[in-house]
mmCIF file of C-alpha atoms in Angstrom:
data_model
loop_
_atom_site.group_PDB
_atom_site.id
_atom_site.type_symbol
_atom_site.label_atom_id
_atom_site.label_comp_id
_atom_site.label_asym_id
_atom_site.label_seq_id
_atom_site.Cartn_x
_atom_site.Cartn_y
_atom_site.Cartn_z
ATOM 1 C CA UNK V 300 -13.974 -5.213 8.685
ATOM 2 C CA UNK V 301 -10.345 -5.742 7.900
ATOM 3 C CA UNK V 302 -9.876 -8.540 5.365
ATOM 4 C CA UNK V 303 -6.233 -8.945 6.161
ATOM 5 C CA UNK V 304 -5.240 -9.157 9.843
ATOM 6 C CA UNK V 305 -1.626 -8.520 10.786
ATOM 7 C CA UNK V 306 0.253 -9.170 14.003
ATOM 8 C CA UNK V 307 2.061 -8.051 16.008
ATOM 9 C CA UNK V 308 1.519 -4.337 15.962
ATOM 10 C CA UNK V 309 5.100 -3.775 17.038
ATOM 11 C CA UNK V 310 8.179 -5.870 17.428
ATOM 12 C CA UNK V 311 11.618 -5.307 18.966
ATOM 13 C CA UNK V 312 14.521 -7.658 18.317
ATOM 14 C CA UNK V 313 18.260 -7.620 18.730
ATOM 15 C CA UNK V 314 20.635 -7.402 15.813
ATOM 16 C CA UNK V 315 20.996 -10.865 14.244
ATOM 17 C CA UNK V 316 17.554 -12.020 15.481
ATOM 18 C CA UNK V 317 14.805 -13.359 13.244
ATOM 19 C CA UNK V 318 11.629 -11.237 13.537
ATOM 20 C CA UNK V 319 8.509 -12.946 12.292
ATOM 21 C CA UNK V 320 5.408 -10.991 11.201
ATOM 22 C CA UNK V 321 2.150 -12.868 10.666
ATOM 23 C CA UNK V 322 -0.909 -12.169 8.518
ATOM 24 C CA UNK V 323 -4.233 -13.980 8.075
ATOM 25 C CA UNK V 324 -6.842 -13.483 5.407
ATOM 26 C CA UNK V 325 -10.463 -14.478 4.880
ATOM 27 C CA UNK V 326 -11.145 -14.155 1.194
ATOM 28 C CA UNK V 327 -10.137 -17.300 -0.701
ATOM 29 C CA UNK V 328 -10.259 -15.297 -3.955
ATOM 30 C CA UNK V 329 -6.953 -13.561 -3.060
ATOM 31 C CA UNK V 330 -4.153 -14.900 -5.170
ATOM 32 C CA UNK V 331 -1.242 -12.556 -4.614
ATOM 33 C CA UNK V 332 0.355 -11.759 -1.262
ATOM 34 C CA UNK V 333 3.022 -9.014 -1.162
ATOM 35 C CA UNK V 334 4.951 -7.489 1.693
ATOM 36 C CA UNK V 335 5.840 -3.804 1.728
ATOM 37 C CA UNK V 336 8.556 -2.052 3.736
ATOM 38 C CA UNK V 337 8.069 1.628 4.705
ATOM 39 C CA UNK V 338 10.532 4.008 6.271
ATOM 40 C CA UNK V 339 9.350 7.169 8.027
ATOM 41 C CA UNK V 340 8.341 9.911 5.532
ATOM 42 C CA UNK V 341 8.575 7.539 2.520
ATOM 43 C CA UNK V 342 6.105 5.562 0.488
ATOM 44 C CA UNK V 343 5.780 1.810 0.938
ATOM 45 C CA UNK V 344 8.229 -0.185 -1.153
ATOM 46 C CA UNK V 345 7.533 -3.633 -2.478
ATOM 47 C CA UNK V 346 9.795 -6.100 -0.693
ATOM 48 C CA UNK V 347 8.719 -9.621 -1.705
ATOM 49 C CA UNK V 348 5.565 -11.344 -2.876
ATOM 50 C CA UNK V 349 4.187 -14.873 -3.183
ATOM 51 C CA UNK V 350 1.437 -16.688 -4.996
ATOM 52 C CA UNK V 351 -0.637 -19.440 -3.238
ATOM 53 C CA UNK V 352 0.795 -22.249 -5.422
ATOM 54 C CA UNK V 353 4.058 -22.207 -3.443
ATOM 55 C CA UNK V 354 4.630 -22.567 0.281
ATOM 56 C CA UNK V 355 7.789 -20.514 0.586
ATOM 57 C CA UNK V 356 9.697 -17.813 -1.249
ATOM 58 C CA UNK V 357 13.058 -16.433 -0.331
ATOM 59 C CA UNK V 358 14.795 -13.278 -1.546
ATOM 60 C CA UNK V 359 18.039 -12.452 0.239
ATOM 61 C CA UNK V 360 17.398 -12.264 3.965
ATOM 62 C CA UNK V 361 13.588 -12.096 3.513
ATOM 63 C CA UNK V 362 11.375 -15.172 3.419
ATOM 64 C CA UNK V 363 7.655 -15.531 3.000
ATOM 65 C CA UNK V 364 6.024 -18.703 4.388
ATOM 66 C CA UNK V 365 2.545 -19.412 3.023
ATOM 67 C CA UNK V 366 -0.075 -21.821 4.471
ATOM 68 C CA UNK V 367 -3.013 -21.963 2.079
ATOM 69 C CA UNK V 368 -5.160 -24.250 4.180
ATOM 70 C CA UNK V 369 -4.840 -22.027 7.252
ATOM 71 C CA UNK V 370 -5.115 -18.831 5.124
ATOM 72 C CA UNK V 371 -2.038 -17.453 6.744
ATOM 73 C CA UNK V 372 1.278 -16.142 5.627
ATOM 74 C CA UNK V 373 4.304 -14.704 7.357
ATOM 75 C CA UNK V 374 7.462 -12.724 6.774
ATOM 76 C CA UNK V 375 10.780 -13.826 8.288
ATOM 77 C CA UNK V 376 13.862 -11.576 8.291
ATOM 78 C CA UNK V 377 17.057 -13.511 8.739
ATOM 79 C CA UNK V 378 20.061 -11.930 10.464
ATOM 80 C CA UNK V 379 18.129 -8.716 11.071
ATOM 81 C CA UNK V 380 20.049 -5.413 11.027
ATOM 82 C CA UNK V 381 19.272 -1.963 12.506
ATOM 83 C CA UNK V 382 18.681 -0.759 8.928
ATOM 84 C CA UNK V 383 15.747 -3.134 8.736
ATOM 85 C CA UNK V 384 13.899 -0.988 11.303
ATOM 86 C CA UNK V 385 10.810 0.088 9.492
ATOM 87 C CA UNK V 386 7.070 -0.538 9.265
ATOM 88 C CA UNK V 387 6.034 -3.670 7.361
ATOM 89 C CA UNK V 388 2.716 -4.192 5.701
ATOM 90 C CA UNK V 389 1.302 -7.409 4.334
ATOM 91 C CA UNK V 390 -1.342 -7.232 1.669
ATOM 92 C CA UNK V 391 -3.548 -9.432 -0.508
ATOM 93 C CA UNK V 392 -4.973 -8.962 -4.011
ATOM 94 C CA UNK V 393 -7.486 -10.914 -5.990
ATOM 95 C CA UNK V 394 -7.895 -11.849 -9.615
ATOM 96 C CA UNK V 395 -9.464 -8.528 -10.461
ATOM 97 C CA UNK V 396 -6.236 -6.961 -9.145
ATOM 98 C CA UNK V 397 -7.731 -3.558 -8.372
ATOM 99 C CA UNK V 398 -8.745 -4.062 -4.772
ATOM 100 C CA UNK V 399 -5.582 -4.750 -2.831
ATOM 101 C CA UNK V 400 -6.220 -5.069 0.911
ATOM 102 C CA UNK V 401 -3.524 -4.189 3.431
ATOM 103 C CA UNK V 402 -2.831 -5.318 6.998
ATOM 104 C CA UNK V 403 -2.586 -2.627 9.667
ATOM 105 C CA UNK V 404 1.224 -2.712 9.733
ATOM 106 C CA UNK V 405 3.979 -3.851 12.106
ATOM 107 C CA UNK V 406 6.571 -1.451 13.415
ATOM 108 C CA UNK V 407 9.868 -3.335 13.636
ATOM 109 C CA UNK V 408 12.802 -2.073 15.696
ATOM 110 C CA UNK V 409 16.143 -3.862 15.464
ATOM 111 C CA UNK V 410 18.426 -2.907 18.279
ATOM 112 C CA UNK V 411 22.196 -2.791 17.722
ATOM 113 C CA UNK Z 173 9.728 5.861 -6.324
ATOM 114 C CA UNK Z 174 9.138 4.379 -9.794
ATOM 115 C CA UNK Z 175 9.012 7.786 -11.450
ATOM 116 C CA UNK Z 176 6.062 8.966 -9.351
ATOM 117 C CA UNK Z 177 5.833 12.443 -7.867
ATOM 118 C CA UNK Z 178 3.099 13.814 -5.684
ATOM 119 C CA UNK Z 179 2.204 17.435 -5.018
ATOM 120 C CA UNK Z 180 1.921 19.086 -2.666
ATOM 121 C CA UNK Z 181 3.926 17.030 -0.153
ATOM 122 C CA UNK Z 182 2.342 18.732 2.791
ATOM 123 C CA UNK Z 183 -0.879 20.744 3.122
ATOM 124 C CA UNK Z 184 -2.930 22.237 5.890
ATOM 125 C CA UNK Z 185 -6.420 23.289 5.006
ATOM 126 C CA UNK Z 186 -9.633 24.267 6.779
ATOM 127 C CA UNK Z 187 -12.791 22.277 7.050
ATOM 128 C CA UNK Z 188 -15.114 22.881 4.137
ATOM 129 C CA UNK Z 189 -12.469 23.971 1.624
ATOM 130 C CA UNK Z 190 -11.809 22.089 -1.585
ATOM 131 C CA UNK Z 191 -8.461 20.361 -1.967
ATOM 132 C CA UNK Z 192 -6.788 18.767 -4.988
ATOM 133 C CA UNK Z 193 -3.834 16.432 -4.786
ATOM 134 C CA UNK Z 194 -1.802 15.583 -7.832
ATOM 135 C CA UNK Z 195 0.011 12.437 -8.850
ATOM 136 C CA UNK Z 196 2.396 12.505 -11.804
ATOM 137 C CA UNK Z 197 4.146 9.534 -13.383
ATOM 138 C CA UNK Z 198 6.782 9.506 -16.061
ATOM 139 C CA UNK Z 199 6.629 5.895 -17.235
ATOM 140 C CA UNK Z 200 3.261 5.759 -19.122
ATOM 141 C CA UNK Z 201 1.644 3.197 -16.789
ATOM 142 C CA UNK Z 202 -1.992 2.513 -17.498
ATOM 143 C CA UNK Z 203 -3.153 1.808 -13.932
ATOM 144 C CA UNK Z 204 -2.954 4.377 -11.183
ATOM 145 C CA UNK Z 205 -4.305 4.287 -7.619
ATOM 146 C CA UNK Z 206 -5.010 6.611 -4.716
ATOM 147 C CA UNK Z 207 -4.743 5.282 -1.138
ATOM 148 C CA UNK Z 208 -5.019 6.832 2.245
ATOM 149 C CA UNK Z 209 -2.893 5.618 5.172
ATOM 150 C CA UNK Z 210 -4.179 5.909 8.741
ATOM 151 C CA UNK Z 211 -2.756 4.348 11.954
ATOM 152 C CA UNK Z 212 -4.370 1.007 12.618
ATOM 153 C CA UNK Z 213 -5.822 0.720 9.113
ATOM 154 C CA UNK Z 214 -2.820 0.223 6.877
ATOM 155 C CA UNK Z 215 -3.547 1.535 3.373
ATOM 156 C CA UNK Z 216 -7.011 1.727 1.951
ATOM 157 C CA UNK Z 217 -7.914 2.199 -1.687
ATOM 158 C CA UNK Z 218 -9.896 5.400 -2.495
ATOM 159 C CA UNK Z 219 -10.166 5.361 -6.289
ATOM 160 C CA UNK Z 220 -8.242 3.908 -9.189
ATOM 161 C CA UNK Z 221 -7.866 4.553 -12.876
ATOM 162 C CA UNK Z 222 -7.389 2.109 -15.724
ATOM 163 C CA UNK Z 223 -6.884 4.701 -18.440
ATOM 164 C CA UNK Z 224 -7.566 8.278 -19.487
ATOM 165 C CA UNK Z 225 -11.031 9.204 -18.254
ATOM 166 C CA UNK Z 226 -11.565 5.655 -16.936
ATOM 167 C CA UNK Z 227 -11.894 5.522 -13.168
ATOM 168 C CA UNK Z 228 -13.626 3.431 -10.476
ATOM 169 C CA UNK Z 229 -14.262 3.503 -6.774
ATOM 170 C CA UNK Z 230 -12.307 1.776 -4.096
ATOM 171 C CA UNK Z 231 -13.028 0.770 -0.545
ATOM 172 C CA UNK Z 232 -13.262 4.285 0.926
ATOM 173 C CA UNK Z 233 -14.438 6.555 -1.936
ATOM 174 C CA UNK Z 234 -17.066 8.619 -0.119
ATOM 175 C CA UNK Z 235 -16.080 12.370 -0.070
ATOM 176 C CA UNK Z 236 -13.479 11.927 -2.813
ATOM 177 C CA UNK Z 237 -13.525 12.332 -6.584
ATOM 178 C CA UNK Z 238 -10.768 11.758 -9.150
ATOM 179 C CA UNK Z 239 -9.947 12.744 -12.690
ATOM 180 C CA UNK Z 240 -7.508 11.547 -15.305
ATOM 181 C CA UNK Z 241 -7.294 13.677 -18.417
ATOM 182 C CA UNK Z 242 -3.765 12.616 -19.314
ATOM 183 C CA UNK Z 243 -1.955 9.322 -18.908
ATOM 184 C CA UNK Z 244 0.660 10.837 -16.668
ATOM 185 C CA UNK Z 245 -1.604 12.731 -14.198
ATOM 186 C CA UNK Z 246 -4.148 11.399 -11.746
ATOM 187 C CA UNK Z 247 -5.897 13.996 -9.533
ATOM 188 C CA UNK Z 248 -7.624 13.396 -6.242
ATOM 189 C CA UNK Z 249 -10.158 16.018 -5.110
ATOM 190 C CA UNK Z 250 -11.807 16.507 -1.717
ATOM 191 C CA UNK Z 251 -14.777 18.679 -2.628
ATOM 192 C CA UNK Z 252 -15.304 19.893 0.932
ATOM 193 C CA UNK Z 253 -12.605 18.709 3.298
ATOM 194 C CA UNK Z 254 -13.522 17.299 6.713
ATOM 195 C CA UNK Z 255 -11.330 16.525 9.674
ATOM 196 C CA UNK Z 256 -11.821 12.792 9.092
ATOM 197 C CA UNK Z 257 -9.918 13.249 5.858
ATOM 198 C CA UNK Z 258 -6.765 14.190 7.686
ATOM 199 C CA UNK Z 259 -4.375 11.483 6.521
ATOM 200 C CA UNK Z 260 -1.390 10.628 4.405
ATOM 201 C CA UNK Z 261 -2.329 10.049 0.801
ATOM 202 C CA UNK Z 262 -0.298 7.847 -1.494
ATOM 203 C CA UNK Z 263 -0.479 7.471 -5.194
ATOM 204 C CA UNK Z 264 0.572 4.172 -6.781
ATOM 205 C CA UNK Z 265 1.063 2.741 -10.262
ATOM 206 C CA UNK Z 266 0.813 -0.835 -11.429
ATOM 207 C CA UNK Z 267 4.075 -2.027 -12.803
ATOM 208 C CA UNK Z 268 4.700 -4.612 -15.525
ATOM 209 C CA UNK Z 269 3.586 -7.447 -13.230
ATOM 210 C CA UNK Z 270 -0.114 -8.188 -13.054
ATOM 211 C CA UNK Z 271 -0.366 -7.205 -9.423
ATOM 212 C CA UNK Z 272 2.753 -5.261 -8.519
ATOM 213 C CA UNK Z 273 2.154 -1.728 -7.296
ATOM 214 C CA UNK Z 274 4.714 0.940 -6.684
ATOM 215 C CA UNK Z 275 4.060 3.919 -4.466
ATOM 216 C CA UNK Z 276 4.884 7.587 -4.596
ATOM 217 C CA UNK Z 277 6.333 9.559 -1.644
ATOM 218 C CA UNK Z 278 2.965 10.636 -0.204
ATOM 219 C CA UNK Z 279 1.115 13.830 0.675
ATOM 220 C CA UNK Z 280 0.421 14.638 4.315
ATOM 221 C CA UNK Z 281 -2.916 16.463 4.537
ATOM 222 C CA UNK Z 282 -4.180 18.073 7.723
ATOM 223 C CA UNK Z 283 -7.719 19.437 7.839
ATOM 224 C CA UNK Z 284 -8.268 21.806 10.784
#
């Protein structure tokens, strides 16, 4: 049973568009929600993360929106570029911080 | 890759043979993790270590063992490889942040 559910599985947008990837979790003990970006043949790279005490965090063109009551969070990529084409994973970690759970991933394609 | 190397990077082995994957870090991090990545499942934690000779099980530990005799090395062993263990294996370390994890480049293992 996947504790973090991610959608969509794949996403295609035009350059300059704003792809949105959504994740939902069940366990209210989670208190750290990162997003990872992975290019083919590489390991996942930490992109941005949020704690549940804030509703939004922005770093450059990447924004996390967090809805604690709905147990959902999402990644928005502003002004998307072909170089953003990658697989994105959301994740959630709890206070014991040794049991991070990942979503299944979203393959994003940004067309020129 | 946060000073993390994995070896080998690719391996093909036969069912029933033992396999050991190595993770090496250069930055003296206390916490190290082994994950497997499979389509539709994201990343799932196999085992982790919180110090030399201190290890614990993760979500999918059956069929795997680990050892950590030095701070810099974390070994993952498949005692008798099965086809269901065909996967990409990633090692990670916990950085200075309480939750932040940084991944190595991965090992692609095929069990025939």
